[in-house]
Short mmCIF file of C-alpha atoms and ligand atoms in Angstrom, two decimals:
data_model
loop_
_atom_site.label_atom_id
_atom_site.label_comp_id
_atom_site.label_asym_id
_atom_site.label_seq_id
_atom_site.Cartn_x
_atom_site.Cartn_y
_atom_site.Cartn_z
CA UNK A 1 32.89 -49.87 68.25
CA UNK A 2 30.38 -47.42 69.93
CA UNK A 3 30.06 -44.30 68.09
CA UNK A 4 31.29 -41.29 69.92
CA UNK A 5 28.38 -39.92 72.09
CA UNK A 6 28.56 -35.74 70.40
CA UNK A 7 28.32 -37.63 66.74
CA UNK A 8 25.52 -39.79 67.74
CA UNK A 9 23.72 -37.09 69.45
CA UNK A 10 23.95 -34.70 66.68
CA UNK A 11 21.77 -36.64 64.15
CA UNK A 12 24.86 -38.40 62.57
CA UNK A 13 22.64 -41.77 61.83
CA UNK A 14 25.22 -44.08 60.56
CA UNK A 15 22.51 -46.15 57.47
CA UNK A 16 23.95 -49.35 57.04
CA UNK A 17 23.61 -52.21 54.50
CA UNK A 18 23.94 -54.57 57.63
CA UNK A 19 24.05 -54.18 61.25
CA UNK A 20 27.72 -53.22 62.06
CA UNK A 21 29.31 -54.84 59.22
CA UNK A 22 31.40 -52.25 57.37
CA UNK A 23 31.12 -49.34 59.61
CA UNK A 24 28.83 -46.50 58.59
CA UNK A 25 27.59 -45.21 55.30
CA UNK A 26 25.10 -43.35 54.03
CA UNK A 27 24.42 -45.25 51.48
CA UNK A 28 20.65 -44.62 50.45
CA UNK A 29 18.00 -47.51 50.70
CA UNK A 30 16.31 -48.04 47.68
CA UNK A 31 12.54 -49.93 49.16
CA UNK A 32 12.64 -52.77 47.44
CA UNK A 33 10.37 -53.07 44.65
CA UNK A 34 7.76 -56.25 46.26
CA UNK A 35 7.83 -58.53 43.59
CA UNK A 36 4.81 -60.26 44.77
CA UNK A 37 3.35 -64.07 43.65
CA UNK A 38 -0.03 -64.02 41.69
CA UNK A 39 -2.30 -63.99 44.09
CA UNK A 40 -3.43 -67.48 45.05
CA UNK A 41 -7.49 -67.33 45.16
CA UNK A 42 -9.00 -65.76 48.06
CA UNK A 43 -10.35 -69.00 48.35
CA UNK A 44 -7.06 -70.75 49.46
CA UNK A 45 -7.38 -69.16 52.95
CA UNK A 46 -10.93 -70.92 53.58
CA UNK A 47 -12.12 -74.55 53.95
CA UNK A 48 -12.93 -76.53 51.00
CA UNK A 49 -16.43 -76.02 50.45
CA UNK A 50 -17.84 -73.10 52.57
CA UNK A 51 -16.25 -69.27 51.36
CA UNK A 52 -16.55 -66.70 54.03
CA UNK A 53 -16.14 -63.27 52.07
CA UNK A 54 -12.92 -61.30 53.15
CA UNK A 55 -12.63 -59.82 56.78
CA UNK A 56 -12.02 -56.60 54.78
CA UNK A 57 -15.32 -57.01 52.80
CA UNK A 58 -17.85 -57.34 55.68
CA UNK A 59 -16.08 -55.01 58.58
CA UNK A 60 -17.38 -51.52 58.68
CA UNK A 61 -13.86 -50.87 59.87
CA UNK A 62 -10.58 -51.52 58.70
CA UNK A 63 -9.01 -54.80 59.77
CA UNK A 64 -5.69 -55.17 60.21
CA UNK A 65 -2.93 -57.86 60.53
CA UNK A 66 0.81 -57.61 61.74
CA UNK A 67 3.57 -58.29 59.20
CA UNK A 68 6.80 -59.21 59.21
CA UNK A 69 9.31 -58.43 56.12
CA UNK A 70 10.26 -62.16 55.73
CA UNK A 71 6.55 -62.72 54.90
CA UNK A 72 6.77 -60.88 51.87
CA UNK A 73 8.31 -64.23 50.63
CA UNK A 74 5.51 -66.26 51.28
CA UNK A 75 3.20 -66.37 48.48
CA UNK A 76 0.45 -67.71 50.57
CA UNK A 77 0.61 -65.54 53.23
CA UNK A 78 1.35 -62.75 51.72
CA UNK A 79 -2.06 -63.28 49.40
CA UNK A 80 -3.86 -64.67 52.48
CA UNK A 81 -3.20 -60.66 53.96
CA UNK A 82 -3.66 -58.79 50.95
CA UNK A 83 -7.21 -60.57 50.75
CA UNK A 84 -8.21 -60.28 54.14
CA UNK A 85 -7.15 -57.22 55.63
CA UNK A 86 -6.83 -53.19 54.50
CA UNK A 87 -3.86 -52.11 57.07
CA UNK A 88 -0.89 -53.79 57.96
CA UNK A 89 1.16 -53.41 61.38
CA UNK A 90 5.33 -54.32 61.50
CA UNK A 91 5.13 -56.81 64.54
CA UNK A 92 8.74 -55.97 65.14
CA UNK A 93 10.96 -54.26 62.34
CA UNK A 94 9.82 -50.89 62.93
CA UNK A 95 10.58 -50.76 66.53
CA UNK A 96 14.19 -50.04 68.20
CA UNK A 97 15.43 -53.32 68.82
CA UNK A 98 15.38 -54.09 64.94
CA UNK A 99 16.60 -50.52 63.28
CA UNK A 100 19.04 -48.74 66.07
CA UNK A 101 22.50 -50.95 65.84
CA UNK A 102 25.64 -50.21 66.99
CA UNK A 103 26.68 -47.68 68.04
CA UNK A 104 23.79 -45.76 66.74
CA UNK A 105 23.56 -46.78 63.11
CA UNK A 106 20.17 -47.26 61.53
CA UNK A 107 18.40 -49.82 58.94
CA UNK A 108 15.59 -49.91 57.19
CA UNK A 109 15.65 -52.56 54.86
CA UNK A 110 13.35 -54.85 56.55
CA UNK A 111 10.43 -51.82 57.02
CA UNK A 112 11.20 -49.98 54.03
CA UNK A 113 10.37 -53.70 52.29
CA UNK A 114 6.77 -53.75 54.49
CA UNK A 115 5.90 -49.99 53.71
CA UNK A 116 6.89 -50.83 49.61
CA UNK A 117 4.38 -53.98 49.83
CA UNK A 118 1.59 -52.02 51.51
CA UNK A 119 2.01 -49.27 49.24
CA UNK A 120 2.27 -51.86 46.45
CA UNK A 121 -1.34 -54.19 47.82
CA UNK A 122 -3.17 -50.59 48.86
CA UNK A 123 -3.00 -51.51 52.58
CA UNK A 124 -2.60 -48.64 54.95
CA UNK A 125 0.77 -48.64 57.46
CA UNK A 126 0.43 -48.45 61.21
CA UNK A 127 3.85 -47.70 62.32
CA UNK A 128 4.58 -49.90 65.39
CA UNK A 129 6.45 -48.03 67.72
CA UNK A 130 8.86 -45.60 68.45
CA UNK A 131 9.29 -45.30 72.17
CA UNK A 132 8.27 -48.45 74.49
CA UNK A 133 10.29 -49.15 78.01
CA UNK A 134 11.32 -52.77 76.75
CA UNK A 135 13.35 -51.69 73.88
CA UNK A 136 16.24 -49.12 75.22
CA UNK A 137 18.98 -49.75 72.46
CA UNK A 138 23.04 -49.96 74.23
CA UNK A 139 23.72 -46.58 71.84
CA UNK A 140 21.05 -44.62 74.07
CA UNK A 141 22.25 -46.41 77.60
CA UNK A 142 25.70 -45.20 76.40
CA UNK A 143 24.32 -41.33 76.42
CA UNK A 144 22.58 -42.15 79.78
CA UNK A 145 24.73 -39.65 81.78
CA UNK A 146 24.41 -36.76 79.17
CA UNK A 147 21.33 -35.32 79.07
CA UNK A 148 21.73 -32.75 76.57
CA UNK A 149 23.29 -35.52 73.91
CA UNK A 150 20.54 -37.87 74.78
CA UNK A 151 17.74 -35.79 74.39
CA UNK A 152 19.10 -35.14 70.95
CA UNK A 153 19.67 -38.79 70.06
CA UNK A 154 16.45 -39.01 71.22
CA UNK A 155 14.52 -36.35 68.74
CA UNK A 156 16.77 -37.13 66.14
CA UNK A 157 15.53 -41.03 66.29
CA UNK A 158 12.06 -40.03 66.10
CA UNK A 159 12.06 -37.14 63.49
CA UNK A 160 14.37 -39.77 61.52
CA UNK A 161 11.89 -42.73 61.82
CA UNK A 162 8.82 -40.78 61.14
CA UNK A 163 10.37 -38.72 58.23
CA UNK A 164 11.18 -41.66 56.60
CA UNK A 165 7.73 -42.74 56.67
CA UNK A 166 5.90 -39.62 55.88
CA UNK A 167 3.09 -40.17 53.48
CA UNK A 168 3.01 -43.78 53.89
CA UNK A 169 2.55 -44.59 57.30
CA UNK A 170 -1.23 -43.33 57.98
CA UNK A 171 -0.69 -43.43 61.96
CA UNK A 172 2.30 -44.46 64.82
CA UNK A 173 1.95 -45.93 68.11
CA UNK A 174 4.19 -43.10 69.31
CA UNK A 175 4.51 -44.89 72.79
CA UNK A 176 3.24 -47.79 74.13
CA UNK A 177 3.02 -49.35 77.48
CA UNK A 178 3.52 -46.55 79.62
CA UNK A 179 1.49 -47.46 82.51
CA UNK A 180 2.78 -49.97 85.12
CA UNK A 181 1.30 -53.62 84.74
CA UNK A 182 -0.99 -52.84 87.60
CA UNK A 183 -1.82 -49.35 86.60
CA UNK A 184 -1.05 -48.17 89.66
CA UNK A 185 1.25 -45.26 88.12
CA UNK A 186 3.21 -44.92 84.87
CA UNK A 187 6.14 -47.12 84.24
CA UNK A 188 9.82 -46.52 84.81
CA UNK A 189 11.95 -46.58 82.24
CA UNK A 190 15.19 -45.21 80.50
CA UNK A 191 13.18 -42.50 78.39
CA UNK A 192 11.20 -41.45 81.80
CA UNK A 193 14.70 -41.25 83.90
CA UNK A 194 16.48 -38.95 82.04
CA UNK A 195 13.39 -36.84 80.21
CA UNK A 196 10.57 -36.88 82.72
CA UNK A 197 7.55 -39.21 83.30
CA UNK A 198 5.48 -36.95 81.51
CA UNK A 199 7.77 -35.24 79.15
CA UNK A 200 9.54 -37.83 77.36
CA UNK A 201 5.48 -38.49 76.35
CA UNK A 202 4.49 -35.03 75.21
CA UNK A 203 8.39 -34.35 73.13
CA UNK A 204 7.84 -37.71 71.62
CA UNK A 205 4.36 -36.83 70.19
CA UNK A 206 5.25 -33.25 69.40
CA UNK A 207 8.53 -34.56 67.57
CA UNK A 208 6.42 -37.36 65.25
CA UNK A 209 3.76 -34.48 64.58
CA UNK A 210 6.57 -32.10 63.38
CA UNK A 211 8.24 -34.53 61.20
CA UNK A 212 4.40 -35.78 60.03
CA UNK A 213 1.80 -33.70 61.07
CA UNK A 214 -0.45 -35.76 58.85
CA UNK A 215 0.00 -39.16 60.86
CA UNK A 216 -2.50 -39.95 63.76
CA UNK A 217 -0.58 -40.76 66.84
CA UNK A 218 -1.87 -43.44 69.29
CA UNK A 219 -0.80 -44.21 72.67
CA UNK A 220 -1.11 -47.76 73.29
CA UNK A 221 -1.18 -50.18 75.63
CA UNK A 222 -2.17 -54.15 77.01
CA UNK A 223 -4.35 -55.64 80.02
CA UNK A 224 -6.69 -52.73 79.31
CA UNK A 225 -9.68 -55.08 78.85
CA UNK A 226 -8.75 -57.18 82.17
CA UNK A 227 -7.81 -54.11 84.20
CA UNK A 228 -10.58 -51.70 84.92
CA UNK A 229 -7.70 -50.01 87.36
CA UNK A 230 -4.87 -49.88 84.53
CA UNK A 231 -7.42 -48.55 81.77
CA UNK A 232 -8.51 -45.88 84.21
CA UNK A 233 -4.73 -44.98 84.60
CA UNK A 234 -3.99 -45.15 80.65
CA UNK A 235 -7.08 -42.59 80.68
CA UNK A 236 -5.93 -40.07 82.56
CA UNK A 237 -2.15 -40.42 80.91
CA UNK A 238 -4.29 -39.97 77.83
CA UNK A 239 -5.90 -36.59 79.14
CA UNK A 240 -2.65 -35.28 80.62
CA UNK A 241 -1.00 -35.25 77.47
CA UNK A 242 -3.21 -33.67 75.84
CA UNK A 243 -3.53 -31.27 78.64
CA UNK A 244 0.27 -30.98 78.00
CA UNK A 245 -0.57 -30.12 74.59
CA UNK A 246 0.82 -33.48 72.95
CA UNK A 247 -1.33 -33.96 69.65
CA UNK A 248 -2.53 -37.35 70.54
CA UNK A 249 -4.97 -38.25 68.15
CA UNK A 250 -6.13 -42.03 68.99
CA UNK A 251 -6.18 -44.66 71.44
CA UNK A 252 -4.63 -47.95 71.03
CA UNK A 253 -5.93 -51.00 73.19
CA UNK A 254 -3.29 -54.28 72.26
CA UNK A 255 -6.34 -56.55 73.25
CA UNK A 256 -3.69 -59.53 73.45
CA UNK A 257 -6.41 -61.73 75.60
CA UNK A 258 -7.39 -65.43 76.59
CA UNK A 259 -10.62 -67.68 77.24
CA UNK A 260 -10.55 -66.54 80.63
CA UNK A 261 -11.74 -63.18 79.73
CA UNK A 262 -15.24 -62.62 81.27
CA UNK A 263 -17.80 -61.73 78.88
CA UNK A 264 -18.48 -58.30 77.85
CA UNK A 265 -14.69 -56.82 79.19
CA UNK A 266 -13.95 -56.28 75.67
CA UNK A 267 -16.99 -54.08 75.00
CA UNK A 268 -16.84 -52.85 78.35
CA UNK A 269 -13.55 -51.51 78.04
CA UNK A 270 -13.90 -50.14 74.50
CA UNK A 271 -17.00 -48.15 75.97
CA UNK A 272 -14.76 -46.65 78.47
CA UNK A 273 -11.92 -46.10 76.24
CA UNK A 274 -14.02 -44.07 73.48
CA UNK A 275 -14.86 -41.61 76.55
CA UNK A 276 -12.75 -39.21 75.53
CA UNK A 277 -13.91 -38.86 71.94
CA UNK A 278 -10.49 -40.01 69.90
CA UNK A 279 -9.99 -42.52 67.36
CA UNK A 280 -9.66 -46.26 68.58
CA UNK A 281 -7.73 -49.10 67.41
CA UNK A 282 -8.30 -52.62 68.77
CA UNK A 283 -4.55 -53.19 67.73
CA UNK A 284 -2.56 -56.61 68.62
CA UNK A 285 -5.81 -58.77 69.01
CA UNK A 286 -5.34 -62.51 69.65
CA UNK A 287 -7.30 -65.40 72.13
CA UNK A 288 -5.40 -67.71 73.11
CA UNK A 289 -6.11 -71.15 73.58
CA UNK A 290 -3.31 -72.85 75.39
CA UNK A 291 -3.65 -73.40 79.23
CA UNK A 292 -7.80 -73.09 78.99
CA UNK A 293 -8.46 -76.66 77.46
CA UNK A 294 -9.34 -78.06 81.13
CA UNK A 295 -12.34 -75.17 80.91
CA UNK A 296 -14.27 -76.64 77.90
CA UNK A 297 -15.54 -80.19 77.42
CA UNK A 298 -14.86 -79.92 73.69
CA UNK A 299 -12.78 -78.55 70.88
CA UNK A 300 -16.10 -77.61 69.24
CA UNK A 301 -16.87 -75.63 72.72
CA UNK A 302 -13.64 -73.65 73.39
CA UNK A 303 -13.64 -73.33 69.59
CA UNK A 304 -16.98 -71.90 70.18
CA UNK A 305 -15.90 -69.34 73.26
CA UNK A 306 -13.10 -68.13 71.07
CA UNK A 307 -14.93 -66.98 68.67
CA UNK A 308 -17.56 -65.40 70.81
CA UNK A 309 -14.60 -63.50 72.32
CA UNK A 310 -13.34 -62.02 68.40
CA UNK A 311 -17.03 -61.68 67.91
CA UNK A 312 -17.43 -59.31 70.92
CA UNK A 313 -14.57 -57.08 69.82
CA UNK A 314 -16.28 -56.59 66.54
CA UNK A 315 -19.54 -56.03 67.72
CA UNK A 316 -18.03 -53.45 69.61
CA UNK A 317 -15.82 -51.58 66.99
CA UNK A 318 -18.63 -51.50 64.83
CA UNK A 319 -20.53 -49.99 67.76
CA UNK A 320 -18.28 -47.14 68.01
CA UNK A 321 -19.10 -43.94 66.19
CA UNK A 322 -17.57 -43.97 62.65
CA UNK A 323 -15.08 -41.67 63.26
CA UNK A 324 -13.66 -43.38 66.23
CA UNK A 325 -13.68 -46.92 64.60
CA UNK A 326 -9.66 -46.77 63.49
CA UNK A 327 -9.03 -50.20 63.05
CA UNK A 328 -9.33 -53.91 64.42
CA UNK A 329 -5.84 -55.33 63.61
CA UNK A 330 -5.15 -59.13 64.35
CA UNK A 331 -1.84 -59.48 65.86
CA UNK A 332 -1.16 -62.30 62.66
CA UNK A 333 -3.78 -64.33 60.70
CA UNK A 334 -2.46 -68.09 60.61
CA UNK A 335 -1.74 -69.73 64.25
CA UNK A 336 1.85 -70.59 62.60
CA UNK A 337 3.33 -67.06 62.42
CA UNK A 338 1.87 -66.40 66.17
CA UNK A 339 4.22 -64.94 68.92
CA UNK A 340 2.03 -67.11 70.99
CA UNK A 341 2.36 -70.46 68.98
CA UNK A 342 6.49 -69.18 69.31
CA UNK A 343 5.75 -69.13 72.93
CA UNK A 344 3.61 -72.31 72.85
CA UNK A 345 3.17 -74.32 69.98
CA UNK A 346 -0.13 -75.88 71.44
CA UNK A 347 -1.77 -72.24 71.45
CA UNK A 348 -4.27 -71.57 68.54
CA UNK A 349 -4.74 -67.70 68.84
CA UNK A 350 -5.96 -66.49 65.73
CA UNK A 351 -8.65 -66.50 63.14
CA UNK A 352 -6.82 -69.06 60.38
CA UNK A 353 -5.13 -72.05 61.29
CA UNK A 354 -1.85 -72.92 59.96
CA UNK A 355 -2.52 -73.99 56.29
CA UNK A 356 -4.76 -70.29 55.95
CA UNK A 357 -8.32 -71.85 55.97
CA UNK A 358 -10.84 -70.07 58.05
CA UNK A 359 -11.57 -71.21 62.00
CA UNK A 360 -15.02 -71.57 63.32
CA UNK A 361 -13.82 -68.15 65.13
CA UNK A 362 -14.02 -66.06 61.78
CA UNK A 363 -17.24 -67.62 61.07
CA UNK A 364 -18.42 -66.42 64.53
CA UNK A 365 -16.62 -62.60 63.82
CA UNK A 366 -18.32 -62.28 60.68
CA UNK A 367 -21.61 -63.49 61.72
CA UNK A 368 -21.48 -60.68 64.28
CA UNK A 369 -20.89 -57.96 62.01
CA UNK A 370 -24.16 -59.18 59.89
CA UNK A 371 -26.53 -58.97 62.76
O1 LIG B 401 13.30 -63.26 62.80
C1 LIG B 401 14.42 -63.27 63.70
C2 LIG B 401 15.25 -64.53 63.47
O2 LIG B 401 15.84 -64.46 62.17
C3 LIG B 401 16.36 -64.62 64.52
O3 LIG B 401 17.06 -65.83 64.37
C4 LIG B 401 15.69 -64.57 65.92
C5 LIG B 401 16.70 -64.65 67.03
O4 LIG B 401 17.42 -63.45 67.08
O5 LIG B 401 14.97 -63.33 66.06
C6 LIG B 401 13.89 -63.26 65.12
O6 LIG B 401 13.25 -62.03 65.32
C7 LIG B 401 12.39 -61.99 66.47
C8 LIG B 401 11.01 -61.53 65.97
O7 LIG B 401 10.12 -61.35 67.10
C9 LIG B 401 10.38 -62.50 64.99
O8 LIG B 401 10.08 -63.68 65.64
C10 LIG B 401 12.95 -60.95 67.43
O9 LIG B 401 14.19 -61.42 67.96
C11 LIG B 401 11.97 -60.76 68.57
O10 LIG B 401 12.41 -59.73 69.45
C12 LIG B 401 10.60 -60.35 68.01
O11 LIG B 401 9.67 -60.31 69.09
C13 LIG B 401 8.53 -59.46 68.87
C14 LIG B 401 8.29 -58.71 70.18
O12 LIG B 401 7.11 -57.91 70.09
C15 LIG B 401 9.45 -57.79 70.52
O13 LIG B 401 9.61 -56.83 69.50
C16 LIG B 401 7.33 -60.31 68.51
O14 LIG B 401 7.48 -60.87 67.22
C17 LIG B 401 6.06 -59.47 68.54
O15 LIG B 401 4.90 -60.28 68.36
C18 LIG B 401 5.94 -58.73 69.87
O16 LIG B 401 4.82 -57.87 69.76
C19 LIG B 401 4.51 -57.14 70.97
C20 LIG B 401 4.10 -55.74 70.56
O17 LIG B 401 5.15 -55.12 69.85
C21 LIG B 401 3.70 -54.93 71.79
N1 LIG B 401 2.62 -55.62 72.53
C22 LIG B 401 2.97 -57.00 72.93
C23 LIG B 401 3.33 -57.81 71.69
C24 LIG B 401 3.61 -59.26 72.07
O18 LIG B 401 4.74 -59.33 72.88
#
């Protein structure tokens, strides 16, 4: 049953145990205490015979990995990220589509448990993201007509989120993908039709710095390394809301790319990108494989140009002043747990393969940093 629109808009989050089950309750979520596995041996997640030390070890930046709640449970993985990587990223249970249910109610089991096992491994939390045009929850469309209610339900989802997370999540991709996929202009979107292009931007970031004014808050977005035209767009959102006085404080740049990528777009773009002075975070990075295999005359070759393209990005994060090197975070470590390898199970995006033992690729992004 869809709460009523005045009790929704006036910050009465319904927290339930599940989704719609019994009806709202406040009951309180207690994070639950990450009873993690031993640690297998950083060794598990290389070959047998040759140890490559940590990502975390040899990047003069912190590297990053997305997480999902449910790999808590695995012992391997979850060792396998607490080895490699200093920040962690909720691919999906910090977003809209996982805590807004009906009728407006909230949960936060599934990112409370993430933000109690980074506390718990000393990983710093990039929150991952509170507005994005893809994820426009039926308890918002309901409001779509009332402005006044919506624009409440609205600060009240953000100063809720972000609260909740004070003091443990280090930074937010407070919106992401604003600009249309051919940057020609910003994108349309529920949050842009009924609070402005612009403004739905600058309230967002001035409502996540209110309710954490310690958090750095990225605007983020994909293609940026492919689109010369799209980053130039993302730029000048990026100077308008600061011009607007939003307290944007970093960049993000997805960096969800393929073989086809010429050489040098990655650098090329991060170049452009740290133009206007503000922390940046290479933060969703995978290479994909699948549909390039006609391109190389060997495994041992594409294997080769994938790792040239994960050594580029690194070469050019480390290049980056220190104070704008935020992170490089790998949008998942082992092929298996890959939104691409869920799209396409012959795709081979990432840096492990799918038993955790190190690629030819993190050989290759390594090597890079120690030149
Ligand atoms: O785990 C549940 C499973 O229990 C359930 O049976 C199934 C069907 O409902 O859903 C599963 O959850 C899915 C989750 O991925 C884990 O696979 C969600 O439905 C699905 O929406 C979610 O997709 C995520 C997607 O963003 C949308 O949130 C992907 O994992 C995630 O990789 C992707 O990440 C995005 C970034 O946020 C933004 N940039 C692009 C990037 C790739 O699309």
């Amino acid at each position: 049953m869809a709460i009523m629109p005045k009790e929704f808009a006036t910050g009465f989050f319904r927290m339930s145990g599940r989704r719609g089950a019994e009806g709202p309750s406040r009951r309180a979520f207690v994070g639950s205490a990450v009873a993690l596995a031993a640690c297998q041996p950083a060794a598990r997640g290389q070959p047998a015979g040759r140890s490559l030390p940590p990502l975390r070890a040899v990047a003069p930046f912190p590297v990053g990995s997305a997480i999902q709640a449910e790999q808590i449970d695995d012992p391997d993985l979850a060792a396998l990220i607490a080895a490699q990587v200093s920040q962690v990223t909720p691919e999906w249970q910090m977003k809209m589509e996982y805590i807004v249910g009906e009728g407006g109610a909230l949960r936060f089991d599934a990112p409370d448990r993430i933000a109690s096992f980074a506390a718990a491994k000393g990983l710093r939390l990039h929150g991952h993201t509170l507005i994005w045009y893809a994820q426009t929850p039926a308890a918002f469309e309901a409001l779509d007509s009332q402005p006044g209610p919506f624009r409440d339900a609205y600060a009240n989802y953000i100063t809720t989120v972000v609260g909740r997370y004070r003091g443990r999540a280090a930074s937010w991709d407070v919106v992401n993908e604003a600009v249309a996929e051919d940057g020609a202009g910003l994108r349309d979107s529920l949050w842009s039709r009924r609070l402005g292009a612009i403004e739905h931007m600058r309230l967002a970031y001035e409502l996540a710095h209110a309710a954490d004014p310690v958090a750095i808050l990225f605007l983020n977005d994909y293609n940026l390394e492919y689109l010369p035209a799209k980053r130039a767009c993302f730029l000048r959102l990026a100077e308008t809301l600061l011009k607007a006085g939003a307290p944007l404080g970093g960049l993000g740049t997805q960096t969800h790319v393929g073989l086809d990528l010429p050489a040098g777009a990655i650098a090329a773009g991060l170049s452009d990108l740290a133009s206007l002075g503000l922390p940046l975070h290479i933060s969703e990075m995978d290479v994909s494989t699948a549909r390039f295999h006609r391109l190389f005359s060997s495994s041992a070759e594409l294997a080769a140009r994938q790792g040239a393209v994960y050594a580029e990005a690194a070469k050019a994060m480390a290049g980056l002043p220190a104070a704008q090197r935020y992170a490089l975070t790998l949008w998942g470590l082992r092929d298996r747990d890959s939104w691409r390898v869920r799209e396409n199970r012959a795709d081979t995006p990432l840096l492990f393969d799918d038993l955790g033992r190190a690629k030819p690729a993190l050989a290759d992004f390594e090597a890079a940093l120690s030149r």
